[in-house]
XYZ file of C-alpha atoms in Angstrom:
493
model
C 13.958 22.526 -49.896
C 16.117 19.572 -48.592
C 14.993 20.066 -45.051
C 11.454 20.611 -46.107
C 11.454 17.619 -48.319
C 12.456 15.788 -44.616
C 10.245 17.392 -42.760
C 7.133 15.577 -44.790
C 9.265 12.608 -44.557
C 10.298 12.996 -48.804
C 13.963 12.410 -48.209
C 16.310 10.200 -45.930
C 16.981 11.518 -42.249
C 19.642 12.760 -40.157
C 20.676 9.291 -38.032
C 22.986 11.667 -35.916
C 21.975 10.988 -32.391
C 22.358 15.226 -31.510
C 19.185 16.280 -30.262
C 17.152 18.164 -33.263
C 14.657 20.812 -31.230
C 11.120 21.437 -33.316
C 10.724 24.737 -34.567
C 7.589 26.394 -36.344
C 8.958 25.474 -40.173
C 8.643 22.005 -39.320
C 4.469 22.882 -39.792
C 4.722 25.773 -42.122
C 4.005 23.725 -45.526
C 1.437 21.399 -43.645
C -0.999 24.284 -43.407
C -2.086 22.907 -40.230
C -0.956 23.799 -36.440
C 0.715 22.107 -33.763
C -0.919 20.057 -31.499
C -1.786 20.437 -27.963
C -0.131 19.094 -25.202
C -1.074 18.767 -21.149
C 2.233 18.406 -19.408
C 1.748 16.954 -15.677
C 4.350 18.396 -13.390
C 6.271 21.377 -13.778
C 9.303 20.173 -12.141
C 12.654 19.928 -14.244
C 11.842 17.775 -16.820
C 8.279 19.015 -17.086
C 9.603 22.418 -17.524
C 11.801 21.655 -20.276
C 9.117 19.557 -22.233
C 7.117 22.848 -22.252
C 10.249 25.012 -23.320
C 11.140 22.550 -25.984
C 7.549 22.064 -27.769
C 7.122 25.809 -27.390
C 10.007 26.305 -30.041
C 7.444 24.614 -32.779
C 4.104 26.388 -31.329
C 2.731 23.622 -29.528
C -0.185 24.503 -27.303
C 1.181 23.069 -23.929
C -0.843 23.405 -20.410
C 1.164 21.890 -17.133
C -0.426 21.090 -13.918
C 1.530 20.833 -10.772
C -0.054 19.963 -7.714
C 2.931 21.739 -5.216
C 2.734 25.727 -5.237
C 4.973 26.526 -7.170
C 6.870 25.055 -9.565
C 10.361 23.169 -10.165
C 9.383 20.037 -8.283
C 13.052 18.980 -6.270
C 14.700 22.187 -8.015
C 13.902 24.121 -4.714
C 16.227 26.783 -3.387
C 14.777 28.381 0.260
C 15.934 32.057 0.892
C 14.650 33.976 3.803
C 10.369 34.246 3.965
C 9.967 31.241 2.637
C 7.835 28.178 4.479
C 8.793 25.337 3.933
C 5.997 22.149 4.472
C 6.303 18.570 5.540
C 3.907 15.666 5.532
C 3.132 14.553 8.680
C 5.230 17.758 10.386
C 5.585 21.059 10.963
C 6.037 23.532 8.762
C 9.464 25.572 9.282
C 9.728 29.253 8.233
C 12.910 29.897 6.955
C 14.570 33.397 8.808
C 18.017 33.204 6.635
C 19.307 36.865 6.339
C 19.416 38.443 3.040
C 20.927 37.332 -0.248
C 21.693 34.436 1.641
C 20.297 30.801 0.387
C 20.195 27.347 0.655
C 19.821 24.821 -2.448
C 17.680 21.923 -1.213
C 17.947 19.831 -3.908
C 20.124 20.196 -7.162
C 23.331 22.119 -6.052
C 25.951 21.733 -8.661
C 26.282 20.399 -12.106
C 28.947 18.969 -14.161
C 30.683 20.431 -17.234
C 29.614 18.179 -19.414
C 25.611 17.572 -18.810
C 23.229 19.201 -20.918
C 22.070 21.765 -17.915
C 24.826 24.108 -18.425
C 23.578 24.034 -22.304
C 19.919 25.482 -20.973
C 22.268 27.506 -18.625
C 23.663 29.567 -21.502
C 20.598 29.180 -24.006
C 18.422 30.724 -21.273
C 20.977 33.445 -20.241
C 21.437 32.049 -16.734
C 25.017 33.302 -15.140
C 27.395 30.237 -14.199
C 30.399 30.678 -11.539
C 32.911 27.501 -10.271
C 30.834 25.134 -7.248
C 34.301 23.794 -5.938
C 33.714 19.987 -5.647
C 36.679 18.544 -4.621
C 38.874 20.311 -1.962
C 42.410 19.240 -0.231
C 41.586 21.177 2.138
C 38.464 19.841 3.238
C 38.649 16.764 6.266
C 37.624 13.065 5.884
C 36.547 11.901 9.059
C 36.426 7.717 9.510
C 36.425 5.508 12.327
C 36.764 8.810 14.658
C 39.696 10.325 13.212
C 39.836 13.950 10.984
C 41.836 14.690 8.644
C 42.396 16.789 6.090
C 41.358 15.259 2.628
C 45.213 16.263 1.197
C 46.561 14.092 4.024
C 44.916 11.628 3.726
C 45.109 11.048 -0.451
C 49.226 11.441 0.667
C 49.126 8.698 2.634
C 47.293 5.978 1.053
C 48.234 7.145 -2.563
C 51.726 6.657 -0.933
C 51.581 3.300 0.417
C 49.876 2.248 -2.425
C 52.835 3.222 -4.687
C 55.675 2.041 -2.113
C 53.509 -1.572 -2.523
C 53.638 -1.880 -6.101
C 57.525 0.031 -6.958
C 58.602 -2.424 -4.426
C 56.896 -5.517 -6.075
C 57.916 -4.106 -9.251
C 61.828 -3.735 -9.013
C 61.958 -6.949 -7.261
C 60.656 -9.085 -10.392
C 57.413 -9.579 -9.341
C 55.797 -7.976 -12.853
C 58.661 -9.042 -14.760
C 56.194 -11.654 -16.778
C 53.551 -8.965 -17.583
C 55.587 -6.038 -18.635
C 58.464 -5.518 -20.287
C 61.948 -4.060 -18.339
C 61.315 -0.562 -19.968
C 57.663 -0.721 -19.155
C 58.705 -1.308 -15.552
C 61.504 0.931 -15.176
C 58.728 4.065 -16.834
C 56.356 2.404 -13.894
C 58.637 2.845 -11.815
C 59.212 6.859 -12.133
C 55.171 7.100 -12.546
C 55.463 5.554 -8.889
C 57.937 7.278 -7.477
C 55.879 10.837 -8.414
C 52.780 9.603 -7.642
C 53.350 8.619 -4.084
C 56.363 10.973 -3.696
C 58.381 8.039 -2.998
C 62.264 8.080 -1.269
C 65.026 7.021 -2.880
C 64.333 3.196 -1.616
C 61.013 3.080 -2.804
C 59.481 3.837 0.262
C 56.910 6.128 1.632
C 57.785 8.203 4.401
C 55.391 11.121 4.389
C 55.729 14.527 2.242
C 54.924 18.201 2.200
C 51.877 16.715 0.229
C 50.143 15.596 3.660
C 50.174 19.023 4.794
C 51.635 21.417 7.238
C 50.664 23.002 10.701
C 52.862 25.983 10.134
C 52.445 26.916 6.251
C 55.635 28.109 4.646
C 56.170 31.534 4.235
C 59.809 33.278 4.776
C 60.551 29.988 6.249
C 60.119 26.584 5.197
C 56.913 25.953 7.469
C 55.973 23.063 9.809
C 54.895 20.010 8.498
C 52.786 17.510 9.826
C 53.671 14.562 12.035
C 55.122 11.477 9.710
C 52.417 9.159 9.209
C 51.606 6.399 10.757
C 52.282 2.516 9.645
C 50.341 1.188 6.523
C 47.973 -0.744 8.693
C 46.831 1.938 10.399
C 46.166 3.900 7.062
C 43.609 1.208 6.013
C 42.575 0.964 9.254
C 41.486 4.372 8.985
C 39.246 3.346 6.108
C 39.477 6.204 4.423
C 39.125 4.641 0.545
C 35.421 5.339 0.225
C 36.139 8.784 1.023
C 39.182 9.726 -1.215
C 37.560 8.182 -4.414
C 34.086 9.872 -3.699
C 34.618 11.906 -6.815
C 36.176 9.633 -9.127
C 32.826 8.625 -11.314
C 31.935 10.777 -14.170
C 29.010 12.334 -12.697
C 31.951 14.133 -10.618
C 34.195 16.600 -11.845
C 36.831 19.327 -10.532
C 35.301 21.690 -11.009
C 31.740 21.973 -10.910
C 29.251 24.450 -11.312
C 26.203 25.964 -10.137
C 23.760 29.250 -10.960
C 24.819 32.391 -9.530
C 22.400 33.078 -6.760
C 20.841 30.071 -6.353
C 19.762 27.223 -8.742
C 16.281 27.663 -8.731
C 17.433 30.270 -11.555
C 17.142 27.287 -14.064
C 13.163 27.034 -12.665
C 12.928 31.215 -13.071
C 14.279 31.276 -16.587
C 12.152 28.070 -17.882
C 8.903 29.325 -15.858
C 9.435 32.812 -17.999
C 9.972 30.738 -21.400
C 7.323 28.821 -21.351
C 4.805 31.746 -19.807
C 2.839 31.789 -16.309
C -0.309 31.837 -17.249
C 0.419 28.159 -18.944
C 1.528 26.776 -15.359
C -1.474 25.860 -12.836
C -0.591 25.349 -9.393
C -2.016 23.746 -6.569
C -3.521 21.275 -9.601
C -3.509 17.625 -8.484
C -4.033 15.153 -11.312
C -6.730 12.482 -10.310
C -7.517 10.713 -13.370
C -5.381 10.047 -16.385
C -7.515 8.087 -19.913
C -6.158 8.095 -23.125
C -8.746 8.153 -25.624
C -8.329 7.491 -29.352
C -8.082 10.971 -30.695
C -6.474 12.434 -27.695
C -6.262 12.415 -23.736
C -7.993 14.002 -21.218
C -6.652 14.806 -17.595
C -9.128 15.239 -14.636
C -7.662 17.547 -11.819
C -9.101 19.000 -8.496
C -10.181 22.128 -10.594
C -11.389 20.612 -13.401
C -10.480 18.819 -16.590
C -8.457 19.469 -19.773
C -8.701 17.438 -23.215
C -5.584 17.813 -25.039
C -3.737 15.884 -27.980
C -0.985 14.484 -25.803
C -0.263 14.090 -22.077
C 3.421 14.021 -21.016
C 3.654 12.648 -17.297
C 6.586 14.056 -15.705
C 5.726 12.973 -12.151
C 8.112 10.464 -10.078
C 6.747 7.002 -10.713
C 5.592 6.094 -7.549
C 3.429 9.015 -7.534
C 2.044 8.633 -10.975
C 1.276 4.804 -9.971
C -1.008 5.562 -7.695
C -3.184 7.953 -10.395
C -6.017 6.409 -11.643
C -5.892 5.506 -15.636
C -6.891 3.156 -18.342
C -3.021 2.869 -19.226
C -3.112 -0.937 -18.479
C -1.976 -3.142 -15.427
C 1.123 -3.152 -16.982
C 2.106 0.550 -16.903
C 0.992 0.676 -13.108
C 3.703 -2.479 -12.428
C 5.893 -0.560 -14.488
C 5.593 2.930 -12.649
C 5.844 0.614 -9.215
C 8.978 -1.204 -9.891
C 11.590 1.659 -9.004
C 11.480 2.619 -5.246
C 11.530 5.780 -4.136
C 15.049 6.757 -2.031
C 15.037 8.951 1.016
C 17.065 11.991 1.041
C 18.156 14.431 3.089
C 19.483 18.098 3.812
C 19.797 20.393 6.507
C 21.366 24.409 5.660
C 22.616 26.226 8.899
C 23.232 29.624 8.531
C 26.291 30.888 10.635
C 27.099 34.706 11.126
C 30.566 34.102 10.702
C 32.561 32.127 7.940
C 34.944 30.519 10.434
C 35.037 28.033 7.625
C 37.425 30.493 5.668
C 38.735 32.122 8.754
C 40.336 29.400 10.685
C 39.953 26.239 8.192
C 40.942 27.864 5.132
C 38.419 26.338 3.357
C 36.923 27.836 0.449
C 33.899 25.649 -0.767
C 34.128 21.576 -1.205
C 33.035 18.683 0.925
C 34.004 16.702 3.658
C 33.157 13.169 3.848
C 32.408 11.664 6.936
C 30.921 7.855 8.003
C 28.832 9.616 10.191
C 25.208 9.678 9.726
C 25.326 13.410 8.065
C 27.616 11.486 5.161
C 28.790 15.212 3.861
C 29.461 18.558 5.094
C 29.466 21.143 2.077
C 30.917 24.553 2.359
C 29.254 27.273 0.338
C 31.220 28.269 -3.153
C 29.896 31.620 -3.449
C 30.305 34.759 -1.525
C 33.535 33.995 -0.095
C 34.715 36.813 2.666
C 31.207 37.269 3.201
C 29.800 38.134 7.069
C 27.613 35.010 7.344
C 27.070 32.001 5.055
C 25.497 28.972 4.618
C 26.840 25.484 5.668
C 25.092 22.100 4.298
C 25.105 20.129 7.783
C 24.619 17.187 6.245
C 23.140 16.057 2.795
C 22.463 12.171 3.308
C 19.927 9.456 1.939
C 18.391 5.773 2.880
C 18.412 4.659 6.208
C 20.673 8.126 7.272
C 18.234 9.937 5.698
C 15.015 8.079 7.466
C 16.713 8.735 10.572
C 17.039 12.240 10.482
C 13.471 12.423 8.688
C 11.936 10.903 11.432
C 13.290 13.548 13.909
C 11.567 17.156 14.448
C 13.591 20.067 12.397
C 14.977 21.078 16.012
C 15.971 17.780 16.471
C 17.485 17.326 13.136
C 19.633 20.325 14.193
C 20.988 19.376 17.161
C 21.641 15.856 16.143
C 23.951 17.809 13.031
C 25.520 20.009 15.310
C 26.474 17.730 17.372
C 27.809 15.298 14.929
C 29.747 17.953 13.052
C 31.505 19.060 16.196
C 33.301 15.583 15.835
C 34.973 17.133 13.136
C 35.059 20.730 13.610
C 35.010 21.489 16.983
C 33.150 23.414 20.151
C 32.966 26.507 16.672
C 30.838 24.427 14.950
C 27.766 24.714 17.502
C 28.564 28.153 18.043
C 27.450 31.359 16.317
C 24.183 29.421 14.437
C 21.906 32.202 13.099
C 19.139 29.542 11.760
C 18.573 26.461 10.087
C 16.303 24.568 7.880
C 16.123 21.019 6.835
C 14.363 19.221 4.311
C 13.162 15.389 4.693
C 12.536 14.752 0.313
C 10.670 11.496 0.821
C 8.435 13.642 3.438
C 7.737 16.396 0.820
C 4.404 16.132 -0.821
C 3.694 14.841 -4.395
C 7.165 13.850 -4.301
C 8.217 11.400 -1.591
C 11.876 10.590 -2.188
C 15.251 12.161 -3.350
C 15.237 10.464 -6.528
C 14.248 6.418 -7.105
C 16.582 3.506 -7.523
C 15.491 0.453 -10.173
C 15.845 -3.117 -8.837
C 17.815 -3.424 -12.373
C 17.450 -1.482 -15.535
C 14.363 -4.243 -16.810
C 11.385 -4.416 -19.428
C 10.033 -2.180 -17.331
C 12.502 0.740 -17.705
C 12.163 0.314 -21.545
C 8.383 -0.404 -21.679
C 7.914 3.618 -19.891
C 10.539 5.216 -22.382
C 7.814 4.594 -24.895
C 4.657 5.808 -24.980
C 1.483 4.347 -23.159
C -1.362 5.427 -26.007
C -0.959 9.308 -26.169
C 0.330 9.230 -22.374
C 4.171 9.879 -22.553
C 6.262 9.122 -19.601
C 9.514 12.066 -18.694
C 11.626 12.099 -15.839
C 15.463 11.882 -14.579
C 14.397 8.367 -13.460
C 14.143 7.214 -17.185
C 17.605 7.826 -17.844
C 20.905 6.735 -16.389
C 21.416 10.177 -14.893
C 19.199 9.314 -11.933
C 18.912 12.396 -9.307
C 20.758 14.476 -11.916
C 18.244 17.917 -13.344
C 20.451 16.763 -17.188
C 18.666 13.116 -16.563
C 15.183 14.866 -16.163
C 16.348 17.409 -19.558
C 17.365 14.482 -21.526
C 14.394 12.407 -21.250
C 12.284 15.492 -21.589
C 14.314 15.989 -25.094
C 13.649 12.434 -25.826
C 10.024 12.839 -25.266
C 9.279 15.580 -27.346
C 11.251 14.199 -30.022
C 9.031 11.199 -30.227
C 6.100 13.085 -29.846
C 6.951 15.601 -32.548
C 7.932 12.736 -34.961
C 4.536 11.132 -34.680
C 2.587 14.812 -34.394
C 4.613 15.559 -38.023
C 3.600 11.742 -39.539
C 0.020 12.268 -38.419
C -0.676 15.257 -40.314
């Protein structure tokens, strides 16, 4: 009675912030329906707008103007064609069960994705994210990723254990604080007995140990060459909480998430190949002009990337349209080559991560899945800005060879050899989306002015949350939509 009492708005709300999904009770002692909604886009957060306001009965319609939907959610298996605006089309001849995520590829333990994951049934394995055995490559030199923490994790230490036991901290910590310091430093960059770094086992071997003690690597070299090497960038890639050891990702691709929402919220509701041309908000509802027609619904949810959505007509106001124009749209890039042979595991002894390179690929991925397989699929490089411009700009032969031949820097002659097939995707070259994801000037007026709505247009999208390029951005502001809609469908009745 308590919850129906708050459902008419009779007794004092949850403030918890936990997200509260509608459900059909919420209407049941209204004796009147829920409304209708016209979602445009059936990409991510789209998707999960539909799912949500499903739960409560709401009538919801989505247009998408690409062919299919799940917007950059796009994994590319063998048959599949794969367009580009002003470019050719590439037909993607990877063998079977083999795939290649194109956009989204792994997801963190703690975002809200891996909640749809298990509410929608969708099988989860390990995406390996950070691996010691993966290289860095800067300034022309490889190495692998475990050598090259050793060394400046070392130096670092030897710096500040020798700075410590010679007074330098003895005004900000106490003599017990320094001497615990001290053995922190000493593990953490396996320090000698002088306080000083000398290489370790943790840099590596060439011979691993086995009935013997193995071969290690050659000493390292002085501390100026270590930050000469400029490998920082590289070794701290990971350290922001968007990372995380490990990750995860859909088995068989992650276009599963798209499958399993598609099948919630029902076909027949999607319409492909439907590109929005005018947008007007009208007092008792909203109607939505298309290329096949027109639809007059209660609500509109826009789930399209801003720059996109700017250029639709709509009686909004001037100040939506400066709004949707403010955050600009970043190129990104991706290229998967399909190798018949996982010399990968074979010779590196690599079993999924990334290398990071100041090359113009910016990141090498090996595949986390299917290990001991025959073939596999490599991500040549996965870049964005100017990078990615550069390699947009290029045909998707040229894009090849240009990876190839920048990976061999790292890898080898093996690296060119043995390619099965490729295929590359240019995001800001993809139509109706143009860009990777969008980056805001700052986070303004105009960030806050499109988390609310514009008349009975409501704005969704990754890009209106500080999960930018993230799938549990474009979930959490499609949860945060519906919520506000639902609140003011439930008040209006």
């Amino acid at each position: 009675m308590y919850a129906a009492m708050g459902a008419l708005g009779l007794a004092p709300s949850d403030q918890s912030k936990d997200y509260v999904a509608p459900k059909p009770g919420d209407f049941t002692l209204r004796g009147k329906g829920a409304a209708k909604v016209v979602i445009i886009g059936a990409g991510v957060a789209g998707l999960t707008a539909a799912y949500e306001l499903n739960k409560a009965g709401y009538d919801c319609t989505l247009l998408e103007a690409r062919q299919k939907a799940g917007g950059r959610n796009l994994t590319l298996r063998g048959g599949d064609r794969l367009g580009e605006l002003n470019g050719p089309a590439q037909e993607v001849t990877f063998g079977e069960g083999v795939y290649f995520n194109a956009g989204p590829a792994r997801i963190a333990p703690w975002m809200v994705t891996l909640d749809y994951c298990r509410e929608l049934g969708i099988p989860i394995e390990t995406f390996v994210n950070d691996n010691a055995s993966a290289y860095v490559h800067t300034n022309g030199r490889t190495m692998r990723a475990r050598t090259a923490r050793a060394d400046m994790y070392g130096y670092v230490a030897e710096l500040l254990a020798k700075a410590t036991n010679d007074g330098a901290l003895d005004k900000a910590i106490t003599k017990d604080d320094q001497e615990r310091l001290l053995d922190f430093l000493r593990r953490f960059g396996d320090l000698g007995p002088r306080l000083e770094y000398e290489g370790s086992s943790r840099r590596g071997f060439t011979k691993f140990p086995s009935i013997d003690g193995g071969v290690l690597l050659d000493p390292p070299g002085a501390l100026h060459q270590i930050l000469a090497a400029g490998t920082g960038r590289a070794i701290t890639n990971n350290f922001g909480v968007d990372q995380a050891t490990p990750m995860f990702q859909p088995v068989g691709g992650m276009d599963a998430i798209v499958d399993r929402l598609v099948e919630a919220v029902g076909e027949d509701s999607i319409t492909t190949g439907a590109k929005v041309t005018k947008i007007t908000t009208l007092d008792d509802g909203v109607e939505v002009v298309w290329n096949g027609g027109s639809v007059k619904a209660d609500y509109c949810i826009a789930a399209l990337p801003p720059h996109v959505l700017a250029r639709i007509p709509h009686n909004l106001g001037a100040q939506v349209t400066t709004a949707l124009k403010t955050p600009v749209p970043v190129a990104a890039g991706k290229i998967g080559l399909e190798y018949g042979r996982r010399w990968w595991e074979l010779e590196d002894h690599i079993y999924g991560g990334v290398t990071e390179t100041d090359l113009d690929i910016t990141h090498i991925w090996y595949p986390s899945h299917d290990y001991h397989a025959e073939r596999g699929v490599l991500v040549g490089y996965y870049n964005a800005d100017r990078d990615a411009e550069l390699y947009g700009a290029l045909t998707p032969e040229d894009r090849r060879r240009r990876a190839l031949t920048q990976g061999k820097k790292i890898h080898g002659e093996k690296y060119r050899q043995n390619v099965l097939s490729s295929v590359s995707i240019a995001w800001e070259r993809q139509e109706h989306i143009q860009g990777g994801w969008v980056r805001w000037p700052s986070v303004d007026s105009s960030f806050t002015l499109l988390q609310r709505p514009a008349g009975r247009v409501y704005f969704a999208g990754d890009w209106l949350t500080h999960l930018i390029a993230w799938q549990a951005g474009a979930m959490e502001s499609a949860r945060g939509v519906v919520t506000l809609l639902h609140q003011r469908e439930l008040q209006s009745q």
